[in-house]
Amino acid sequence: MAHEEDAMAENLFTDCPDRIEQLKKYSDLAGLALPFEEAFGDKDAFKTSDEAMDLYFTMLGELGKFASKELRPWAAVIDREGVQFKDGIVFLHEKVQSHLKRCSELGVFAGQIRRKYGGFYLPKVVQIIALEILAEGCPNTALTVAAFSMGPFLEKWGTEEQKEKYLKPLIS
């Protein structure tokens, strides 16, 4: 969802009114936040839907700054230089590696995981907008994040012992 006005955006969330409108108007996230939490998350996580929305907007705002200031300037270089293949091993571009580390610090990998395993278990619409923000900043980083986001698979299909052992390392 690239926009001409986004070319100079300092924040690929807060400077993009259509993303905000998507959350406020079209997704009805404010009306669904508490029922979502009660049914799928942690019913005591938020006292009000405004509190939930504040968290979602804050997280997306931080991700939007990161995507604009740290991802976007490197996207063309990463595309041009690509990955390295040496002795049968694929090495990601060093900037993608640092982007992934920062994504972990920002909780990107924790977004899909239930709180009982250390995640945030964000509503899908928030997760999708987060990935969209990353993709606008640097498609390579966004695709790598999507490919390495194995937490939901493990959470669905793993044993309780596997979840306890592997989900926290996957998030970090």
XYZ file of N, CA, C and O in Angstrom:
688
model
N 0.836 -1.164 0.000
C 0.000 0.000 0.000
C 0.893 1.244 0.000
O 0.883 2.023 0.924
N 1.701 1.388 -0.998
C 2.578 2.557 -1.072
C 1.777 3.750 -1.582
O 0.921 3.619 -2.443
N 2.070 4.890 -1.033
C 1.394 6.121 -1.411
C 2.450 7.166 -1.721
O 3.514 7.171 -1.110
N 2.153 8.059 -2.657
C 3.119 9.112 -2.986
C 3.474 9.933 -1.753
O 4.629 10.240 -1.521
N 2.471 10.265 -0.937
C 2.752 11.081 0.237
C 3.576 10.325 1.274
O 4.201 10.904 2.127
N 3.599 8.983 1.180
C 4.381 8.179 2.114
C 5.868 8.200 1.807
O 6.677 7.811 2.645
N 6.253 8.653 0.620
C 7.660 8.643 0.244
C 8.509 9.392 1.259
O 9.650 9.036 1.495
N 7.966 10.403 1.877
C 8.700 11.167 2.872
C 8.129 10.973 4.279
O 8.503 11.684 5.196
N 7.234 10.022 4.439
C 6.621 9.796 5.746
C 7.678 9.456 6.775
O 8.570 8.657 6.528
N 7.564 10.084 7.913
C 8.489 9.783 9.002
C 7.996 8.599 9.829
O 8.749 8.038 10.606
N 6.732 8.254 9.640
C 6.152 7.139 10.358
C 5.149 6.471 9.431
O 4.150 7.087 9.050
N 5.429 5.229 9.056
C 4.585 4.535 8.087
C 3.285 4.010 8.690
O 2.538 3.296 8.037
N 2.992 4.403 9.929
C 1.677 4.162 10.491
C 0.956 5.489 10.717
O -0.061 5.762 10.090
N 1.490 6.326 11.566
C 0.775 7.543 11.933
C 0.674 8.543 10.785
O -0.235 9.375 10.788
N 1.571 8.484 9.822
C 1.514 9.391 8.674
C 0.701 8.821 7.513
O 0.702 9.384 6.421
N 0.013 7.723 7.752
C -0.787 7.057 6.709
C -2.238 6.959 7.174
O -2.626 5.973 7.809
N -3.031 7.977 6.877
C -4.408 8.028 7.393
C -5.259 6.814 7.039
O -6.123 6.429 7.817
N -4.995 6.182 5.897
C -5.817 5.028 5.521
C -5.586 3.849 6.461
O -6.507 3.083 6.744
N -4.394 3.697 6.993
C -4.140 2.609 7.945
C -4.882 2.865 9.256
O -5.451 1.953 9.849
N -4.865 4.087 9.684
C -5.565 4.448 10.919
C -7.068 4.272 10.724
O -7.759 3.714 11.583
N -7.560 4.711 9.577
C -8.986 4.568 9.288
C -9.388 3.097 9.226
O -10.470 2.720 9.671
N -8.494 2.272 8.685
C -8.756 0.842 8.629
C -9.025 0.288 10.031
O -9.955 -0.491 10.228
N -8.224 0.702 10.987
C -8.405 0.217 12.351
C -9.602 0.846 13.044
O -10.337 0.167 13.760
N -9.783 2.137 12.853
C -10.844 2.835 13.579
C -12.229 2.616 12.978
O -13.196 2.438 13.702
N -12.299 2.647 11.669
C -13.605 2.651 11.032
C -13.994 1.293 10.439
O -15.056 0.769 10.725
N -13.114 0.744 9.603
C -13.517 -0.431 8.836
C -13.393 -1.744 9.593
O -14.096 -2.691 9.314
N -12.485 -1.819 10.551
C -12.328 -3.085 11.268
C -13.213 -3.151 12.507
O -13.407 -4.221 13.054
N -13.717 -2.020 12.994
C -14.457 -1.934 14.251
C -13.660 -2.562 15.391
O -14.199 -3.211 16.276
N -12.341 -2.383 15.324
C -11.475 -2.981 16.328
C -11.802 -2.497 17.735
O -11.768 -3.282 18.683
N -12.149 -1.225 17.883
C -12.476 -0.708 19.215
C -13.656 -1.465 19.822
O -13.659 -1.779 21.012
N -14.638 -1.781 18.998
C -15.802 -2.514 19.487
C -15.530 -3.995 19.711
O -16.224 -4.653 20.485
N -14.505 -4.503 19.040
C -14.207 -5.928 19.128
C -13.075 -6.273 20.090
O -12.883 -7.437 20.414
N -12.315 -5.279 20.525
C -11.119 -5.536 21.335
C -11.428 -6.327 22.604
O -10.788 -7.349 22.864
N -12.383 -5.869 23.381
C -12.674 -6.579 24.635
C -13.302 -7.956 24.403
O -12.891 -8.928 25.051
N -14.273 -8.089 23.477
C -14.777 -9.442 23.201
C -13.688 -10.381 22.672
O -13.652 -11.555 23.031
N -12.782 -9.842 21.839
C -11.669 -10.642 21.340
C -10.821 -11.142 22.505
O -10.476 -12.322 22.596
N -10.483 -10.230 23.393
C -9.650 -10.590 24.541
C -10.344 -11.631 25.419
O -9.709 -12.573 25.890
N -11.618 -11.443 25.639
C -12.346 -12.381 26.487
C -12.399 -13.773 25.865
O -12.236 -14.778 26.546
N -12.605 -13.824 24.553
C -12.748 -15.114 23.877
C -11.408 -15.794 23.591
O -11.294 -17.014 23.719
N -10.395 -15.021 23.199
C -9.169 -15.638 22.702
C -7.903 -15.254 23.447
O -6.888 -15.918 23.315
N -7.938 -14.166 24.149
C -6.714 -13.665 24.755
C -6.707 -13.817 26.256
O -6.737 -14.920 26.786
N -6.696 -12.699 26.895
C -6.643 -12.644 28.349
C -7.718 -11.651 28.771
O -7.561 -10.444 28.602
N -8.829 -12.155 29.302
C -9.976 -11.285 29.578
C -9.655 -10.157 30.548
O -10.356 -9.166 30.605
N -8.569 -10.291 31.299
C -8.185 -9.255 32.248
C -7.056 -8.369 31.737
O -6.503 -7.574 32.494
N -6.703 -8.489 30.457
C -5.573 -7.724 29.903
C -5.875 -6.227 29.844
O -4.992 -5.411 30.081
N -7.116 -5.868 29.524
C -7.482 -4.463 29.381
C -8.765 -4.190 30.151
O -9.667 -5.024 30.180
N -8.842 -3.002 30.733
C -10.063 -2.608 31.445
C -11.093 -2.031 30.484
O -12.288 -2.152 30.694
N -10.601 -1.357 29.432
C -11.496 -0.740 28.447
C -10.951 -0.995 27.051
O -9.764 -1.296 26.875
N -11.824 -0.827 26.069
C -11.358 -0.972 24.684
C -10.410 0.163 24.311
O -9.504 -0.028 23.497
N -10.583 1.328 24.924
C -9.644 2.431 24.666
C -8.226 2.056 25.091
O -7.254 2.395 24.412
N -8.114 1.347 26.193
C -6.806 0.898 26.668
C -6.176 -0.067 25.654
O -4.988 0.022 25.354
N -6.978 -0.980 25.126
C -6.488 -1.911 24.104
C -6.063 -1.155 22.851
O -4.978 -1.393 22.308
N -6.905 -0.228 22.412
C -6.588 0.546 21.200
C -5.311 1.363 21.397
O -4.498 1.478 20.479
N -5.126 1.934 22.580
C -3.890 2.673 22.865
C -2.668 1.783 22.685
O -1.671 2.197 22.089
N -2.743 0.560 23.195
C -1.622 -0.368 23.038
C -1.385 -0.680 21.558
O -0.251 -0.606 21.073
N -2.447 -1.011 20.836
C -2.305 -1.358 19.421
C -1.701 -0.191 18.636
O -0.779 -0.367 17.840
N -2.213 1.016 18.877
C -1.722 2.189 18.147
C -0.287 2.529 18.523
O 0.501 2.923 17.672
N 0.045 2.372 19.795
C 1.420 2.639 20.226
C 2.384 1.668 19.563
O 3.437 2.066 19.050
N 2.027 0.392 19.553
C 2.888 -0.614 18.938
C 3.057 -0.339 17.447
O 4.178 -0.377 16.925
N 1.960 -0.073 16.766
C 2.044 0.191 15.321
C 2.790 1.491 15.041
O 3.511 1.596 14.048
N 2.645 2.474 15.917
C 3.377 3.729 15.754
C 4.882 3.523 15.858
O 5.662 4.072 15.073
N 5.310 2.723 16.836
C 6.741 2.424 16.981
C 7.249 1.653 15.765
O 8.337 1.910 15.264
N 6.455 0.704 15.304
C 6.832 -0.061 14.114
C 6.889 0.843 12.884
O 7.783 0.701 12.040
N 5.965 1.791 12.804
C 5.946 2.735 11.683
C 7.181 3.602 11.638
O 7.731 3.874 10.555
N 7.660 4.049 12.807
C 8.908 4.829 12.864
C 10.090 3.977 12.422
O 10.930 4.420 11.634
N 10.154 2.764 12.931
C 11.233 1.839 12.578
C 11.254 1.588 11.069
O 12.314 1.656 10.428
N 10.084 1.311 10.498
C 10.015 1.003 9.068
C 10.453 2.191 8.220
O 11.153 2.032 7.214
N 10.061 3.374 8.626
C 10.404 4.569 7.859
C 11.874 4.944 8.003
O 12.551 5.243 7.020
N 12.367 4.911 9.210
C 13.718 5.425 9.481
C 14.826 4.380 9.334
O 15.946 4.721 8.988
N 14.526 3.111 9.618
C 15.573 2.095 9.593
C 15.442 1.102 8.446
O 16.457 0.649 7.918
N 14.230 0.738 8.053
C 14.056 -0.226 6.968
C 14.163 0.428 5.590
O 14.935 -0.026 4.739
N 13.358 1.441 5.396
C 13.257 2.059 4.077
C 14.607 2.493 3.495
O 14.864 2.228 2.313
N 15.490 3.125 4.273
C 16.766 3.556 3.686
C 17.634 2.408 3.157
O 18.499 2.638 2.319
N 17.412 1.200 3.626
C 18.235 0.061 3.219
C 17.551 -0.855 2.212
O 18.196 -1.785 1.698
N 16.297 -0.645 1.922
C 15.540 -1.584 1.083
C 16.184 -1.811 -0.282
O 16.353 -2.952 -0.715
N 16.566 -0.750 -0.967
C 17.159 -0.897 -2.310
C 18.506 -1.610 -2.247
O 18.816 -2.441 -3.108
N 19.309 -1.307 -1.247
C 20.616 -1.957 -1.094
C 20.423 -3.455 -0.862
O 21.109 -4.284 -1.472
N 19.502 -3.795 0.004
C 19.230 -5.206 0.306
C 18.741 -5.922 -0.951
O 19.177 -7.040 -1.243
N 17.855 -5.283 -1.705
C 17.374 -5.873 -2.958
C 18.529 -6.103 -3.935
O 18.629 -7.150 -4.561
N 19.378 -5.116 -4.055
C 20.486 -5.178 -5.018
C 21.521 -6.231 -4.619
O 21.983 -7.008 -5.439
N 21.890 -6.254 -3.346
C 22.951 -7.151 -2.902
C 22.463 -8.562 -2.607
O 23.217 -9.526 -2.731
N 21.228 -8.705 -2.182
C 20.641 -10.018 -1.930
C 21.309 -10.804 -0.825
O 22.017 -10.252 0.015
N 21.094 -12.098 -0.847
C 21.684 -13.004 0.134
C 23.000 -13.538 -0.412
O 23.272 -13.451 -1.614
N 23.801 -14.106 0.457
C 25.051 -14.741 0.060
C 24.899 -16.244 0.238
O 24.274 -16.705 1.195
N 25.486 -16.991 -0.682
C 25.453 -18.443 -0.613
C 26.897 -18.928 -0.591
O 27.644 -18.702 -1.545
N 27.289 -19.532 0.522
C 28.677 -19.959 0.664
C 28.732 -21.319 1.344
O 28.134 -21.505 2.413
N 29.429 -22.265 0.726
C 29.595 -23.611 1.287
C 28.262 -24.251 1.641
O 28.122 -24.899 2.684
N 27.270 -24.046 0.781
C 25.965 -24.661 0.983
C 25.088 -23.984 2.023
O 24.033 -24.495 2.381
N 25.516 -22.817 2.497
C 24.750 -22.108 3.525
C 24.308 -20.754 2.972
O 25.096 -20.054 2.336
N 23.054 -20.417 3.222
C 22.517 -19.122 2.808
C 22.694 -18.151 3.969
O 22.306 -18.440 5.103
N 23.278 -17.000 3.678
C 23.464 -15.954 4.681
C 22.613 -14.752 4.295
O 22.746 -14.231 3.183
N 21.762 -14.347 5.206
C 20.957 -13.153 4.973
C 21.862 -11.927 4.950
O 22.907 -11.908 5.607
N 21.427 -10.924 4.239
C 22.144 -9.648 4.243
C 22.279 -9.179 5.691
O 21.359 -9.336 6.496
N 23.435 -8.602 6.030
C 23.667 -8.194 7.424
C 22.634 -7.191 7.921
O 22.265 -7.187 9.097
N 22.117 -6.330 7.038
C 21.085 -5.379 7.465
C 19.770 -6.093 7.750
O 19.046 -5.717 8.671
N 19.454 -7.130 6.979
C 18.240 -7.905 7.275
C 18.393 -8.558 8.642
O 17.448 -8.573 9.437
N 19.575 -9.076 8.924
C 19.807 -9.679 10.241
C 19.596 -8.652 11.352
O 18.944 -8.941 12.362
N 20.118 -7.444 11.164
C 19.917 -6.417 12.201
C 18.462 -5.974 12.252
O 17.928 -5.688 13.328
N 17.779 -5.953 11.099
C 16.352 -5.625 11.084
C 15.557 -6.667 11.868
O 14.626 -6.330 12.610
N 15.900 -7.940 11.685
C 15.187 -9.003 12.401
C 15.394 -8.880 13.906
O 14.459 -9.092 14.689
N 16.601 -8.536 14.304
C 16.873 -8.339 15.735
C 15.999 -7.206 16.282
O 15.370 -7.334 17.331
N 15.927 -6.120 15.531
C 15.106 -4.983 15.970
C 13.620 -5.350 15.961
O 12.873 -4.936 16.858
N 13.193 -6.126 14.977
C 11.796 -6.586 14.945
C 11.476 -7.393 16.197
O 10.399 -7.239 16.789
N 12.408 -8.225 16.603
C 12.213 -9.003 17.819
C 12.081 -8.082 19.024
O 11.197 -8.263 19.872
N 12.952 -7.068 19.102
C 12.893 -6.107 20.208
C 11.571 -5.351 20.226
O 11.061 -5.005 21.294
N 11.008 -5.100 19.056
C 9.737 -4.387 18.958
C 8.528 -5.301 19.157
O 7.386 -4.847 19.134
N 8.764 -6.593 19.336
C 7.673 -7.526 19.600
C 6.972 -8.059 18.371
O 5.890 -8.643 18.480
N 7.571 -7.894 17.197
C 6.917 -8.342 15.970
C 6.642 -9.844 16.006
O 5.549 -10.286 15.664
N 7.612 -10.632 16.437
C 7.420 -12.085 16.461
C 6.490 -12.525 17.589
O 5.942 -13.623 17.552
N 6.309 -11.683 18.571
C 5.425 -11.998 19.697
C 3.974 -11.657 19.399
O 3.079 -12.094 20.122
N 3.720 -10.906 18.348
C 2.374 -10.440 18.045
C 1.356 -11.531 17.843
O 0.189 -11.372 18.184
N 1.785 -12.676 17.313
C 0.856 -13.749 16.988
C 0.706 -14.786 18.108
O -0.157 -15.647 18.030
N 1.562 -14.694 19.106
C 1.627 -15.735 20.140
C 0.788 -15.341 21.358
O 0.792 -14.194 21.782
N 0.129 -16.313 21.935
C -0.696 -16.073 23.132
C 0.162 -15.576 24.287
O 1.330 -15.915 24.414
N -0.459 -14.779 25.133
C 0.257 -14.172 26.257
C 0.824 -15.200 27.231
O 1.866 -14.978 27.821
N 0.156 -16.309 27.377
C 0.650 -17.306 28.331
C 2.015 -17.856 27.931
O 2.722 -18.421 28.755
N 2.407 -17.656 26.663
C 3.730 -18.083 26.194
C 4.673 -16.898 25.990
O 5.736 -17.038 25.403
N 4.263 -15.726 26.453
C 5.123 -14.549 26.340
C 4.826 -13.641 25.164
O 5.553 -12.691 24.910
N 3.760 -13.926 24.439
C 3.406 -13.111 23.284
C 2.399 -12.022 23.613
O 2.040 -11.824 24.779
N 1.949 -11.341 22.576
C 0.948 -10.280 22.730
C -0.421 -10.722 22.251
O -1.422 -10.136 22.612
N -0.468 -11.730 21.383
C -1.687 -12.236 20.761
C -2.579 -11.101 20.274
O -3.706 -10.907 20.732
N -2.038 -10.344 19.351
C -2.754 -9.201 18.786
C -3.844 -9.658 17.835
O -3.704 -10.703 17.179
N -4.903 -8.890 17.709
C -5.921 -9.210 16.705
C -5.296 -9.267 15.311
O -4.334 -8.554 15.014
N -5.838 -10.108 14.456
C -5.285 -10.307 13.101
C -5.145 -8.998 12.337
O -4.169 -8.799 11.626
N -6.117 -8.104 12.456
C -6.043 -6.856 11.703
C -4.803 -6.052 12.115
O -4.152 -5.440 11.275
N -4.429 -6.084 13.371
C -3.224 -5.390 13.836
C -1.988 -6.089 13.275
O -1.052 -5.435 12.805
N -1.986 -7.422 13.301
C -0.868 -8.178 12.748
C -0.685 -7.902 11.254
O 0.439 -7.736 10.768
N -1.782 -7.840 10.535
C -1.725 -7.614 9.082
C -1.205 -6.207 8.782
O -0.361 -6.018 7.898
N -1.681 -5.221 9.510
C -1.189 -3.856 9.290
C 0.288 -3.768 9.656
O 1.057 -3.097 8.967
N 0.703 -4.468 10.691
C 2.126 -4.477 11.060
C 2.967 -5.037 9.917
O 3.997 -4.448 9.548
N 2.545 -6.135 9.321
C 3.289 -6.722 8.206
C 3.259 -5.794 6.986
O 4.259 -5.656 6.274
N 2.154 -5.133 6.763
C 2.045 -4.164 5.670
C 3.026 -3.009 5.864
O 3.684 -2.558 4.919
N 3.145 -2.532 7.089
C 4.083 -1.448 7.407
C 5.507 -1.904 7.122
O 6.298 -1.184 6.499
N 5.848 -3.105 7.576
C 7.183 -3.641 7.311
C 7.437 -3.769 5.815
O 8.516 -3.436 5.322
N 6.438 -4.262 5.084
C 6.592 -4.464 3.639
C 6.795 -3.151 2.903
O 7.556 -3.088 1.931
N 6.133 -2.111 3.357
C 6.345 -0.818 2.711
C 7.744 -0.289 3.006
O 8.373 0.327 2.163
N 8.253 -0.569 4.190
C 9.605 -0.131 4.542
C 10.674 -0.926 3.812
O 11.601 -0.359 3.231
N 10.548 -2.249 3.823
C 11.533 -3.121 3.173
C 10.878 -4.473 2.893
O 10.721 -5.286 3.809
N 10.511 -4.733 1.651
C 9.854 -6.002 1.327
C 10.663 -7.236 1.738
O 10.103 -8.218 2.207
N 11.988 -7.181 1.578
C 12.821 -8.323 1.971
C 12.695 -8.626 3.456
O 12.574 -9.790 3.854
N 12.741 -7.599 4.271
C 12.616 -7.802 5.712
C 11.238 -8.348 6.044
O 11.110 -9.281 6.844
N 10.200 -7.801 5.435
C 8.838 -8.270 5.709
C 8.673 -9.736 5.320
O 8.079 -10.516 6.085
N 9.204 -10.123 4.166
C 9.088 -11.525 3.753
C 9.880 -12.440 4.677
O 9.445 -13.556 4.978
N 11.016 -11.975 5.136
C 11.813 -12.774 6.070
C 11.081 -12.920 7.394
O 11.041 -14.010 7.975
N 10.475 -11.841 7.865
C 9.674 -11.915 9.101
C 8.550 -12.932 8.911
O 8.340 -13.791 9.772
N 7.846 -12.850 7.799
C 6.736 -13.773 7.547
C 7.229 -15.219 7.497
O 6.596 -16.121 8.056
N 8.376 -15.435 6.858
C 8.916 -16.789 6.749
C 9.392 -17.337 8.089
O 9.282 -18.531 8.354
N 9.929 -16.474 8.954
C 10.458 -16.926 10.235
C 9.423 -16.916 11.347
O 9.741 -17.268 12.481
N 8.211 -16.537 11.057
C 7.167 -16.474 12.081
C 6.529 -17.849 12.248
O 5.392 -18.087 11.846
N 7.260 -18.751 12.847
C 6.807 -20.135 13.028
C 6.052 -20.342 14.341
O 5.540 -21.418 14.597
N 5.976 -19.308 15.166
C 5.311 -19.432 16.448
C 3.875 -19.931 16.365
O 3.500 -20.857 17.096
N 3.051 -19.348 15.486
C 1.660 -19.814 15.415
C 1.539 -21.295 15.028
O 0.684 -22.010 15.542
N 2.422 -21.758 14.139
C 2.414 -23.169 13.754
C 2.719 -24.044 14.969
O 2.020 -25.010 15.256
N 3.779 -23.678 15.698
C 4.158 -24.442 16.884
C 3.065 -24.377 17.944
O 2.749 -25.383 18.586
N 2.473 -23.208 18.101
C 1.432 -23.075 19.118
C 0.224 -23.946 18.793
O -0.397 -24.530 19.675
N -0.094 -24.067 17.514
C -1.252 -24.868 17.118
C -0.956 -26.369 17.155
O -1.779 -27.154 17.599
N 0.203 -26.766 16.667
C 0.471 -28.182 16.465
C 1.447 -28.799 17.461
O 1.541 -30.022 17.542
N 2.158 -28.001 18.220
C 3.150 -28.536 19.152
C 2.527 -29.068 20.428
O 1.408 -28.714 20.800
N 3.287 -29.911 21.093
C 2.863 -30.389 22.408
C 3.064 -29.257 23.416
O 3.788 -28.286 23.136
N 2.482 -29.374 24.580
C 2.661 -28.345 25.598
C 4.136 -28.212 25.974
O 4.640 -27.110 26.174
N 4.833 -29.339 26.023
C 6.270 -29.319 26.337
C 7.056 -28.563 25.254
O 7.938 -27.763 25.566
N 6.734 -28.792 23.989
C 7.403 -28.081 22.892
C 7.100 -26.584 22.938
O 7.993 -25.762 22.727
N 5.867 -26.253 23.234
C 5.489 -24.838 23.327
C 6.281 -24.146 24.431
O 6.824 -23.056 24.217
N 6.330 -24.767 25.589
C 7.066 -24.178 26.714
C 8.546 -24.024 26.384
O 9.176 -23.045 26.768
N 9.092 -24.987 25.678
C 10.521 -24.984 25.388
C 10.899 -24.035 24.247
O 11.925 -23.355 24.320
N 10.078 -23.961 23.195
C 10.511 -23.280 21.973
C 9.848 -21.938 21.678
O 10.403 -21.139 20.932
N 8.669 -21.662 22.223
C 7.995 -20.429 21.841
C 8.734 -19.172 22.285
O 8.870 -18.233 21.503
N 9.233 -19.135 23.484
C 9.961 -17.931 23.932
C 11.197 -17.681 23.077
O 11.427 -16.544 22.663
N 11.998 -18.712 22.768
C 13.141 -18.456 21.850
C 12.683 -18.006 20.450
O 13.354 -17.174 19.827
N 11.567 -18.546 19.963
C 11.071 -18.104 18.653
C 10.670 -16.635 18.668
O 10.865 -15.918 17.693
N 10.097 -16.206 19.769
C 9.689 -14.806 19.898
C 10.909 -13.894 19.921
O 10.914 -12.820 19.349
N 11.972 -14.361 20.575
C 13.152 -13.504 20.707
C 14.188 -13.784 19.635
O 15.171 -13.101 19.519
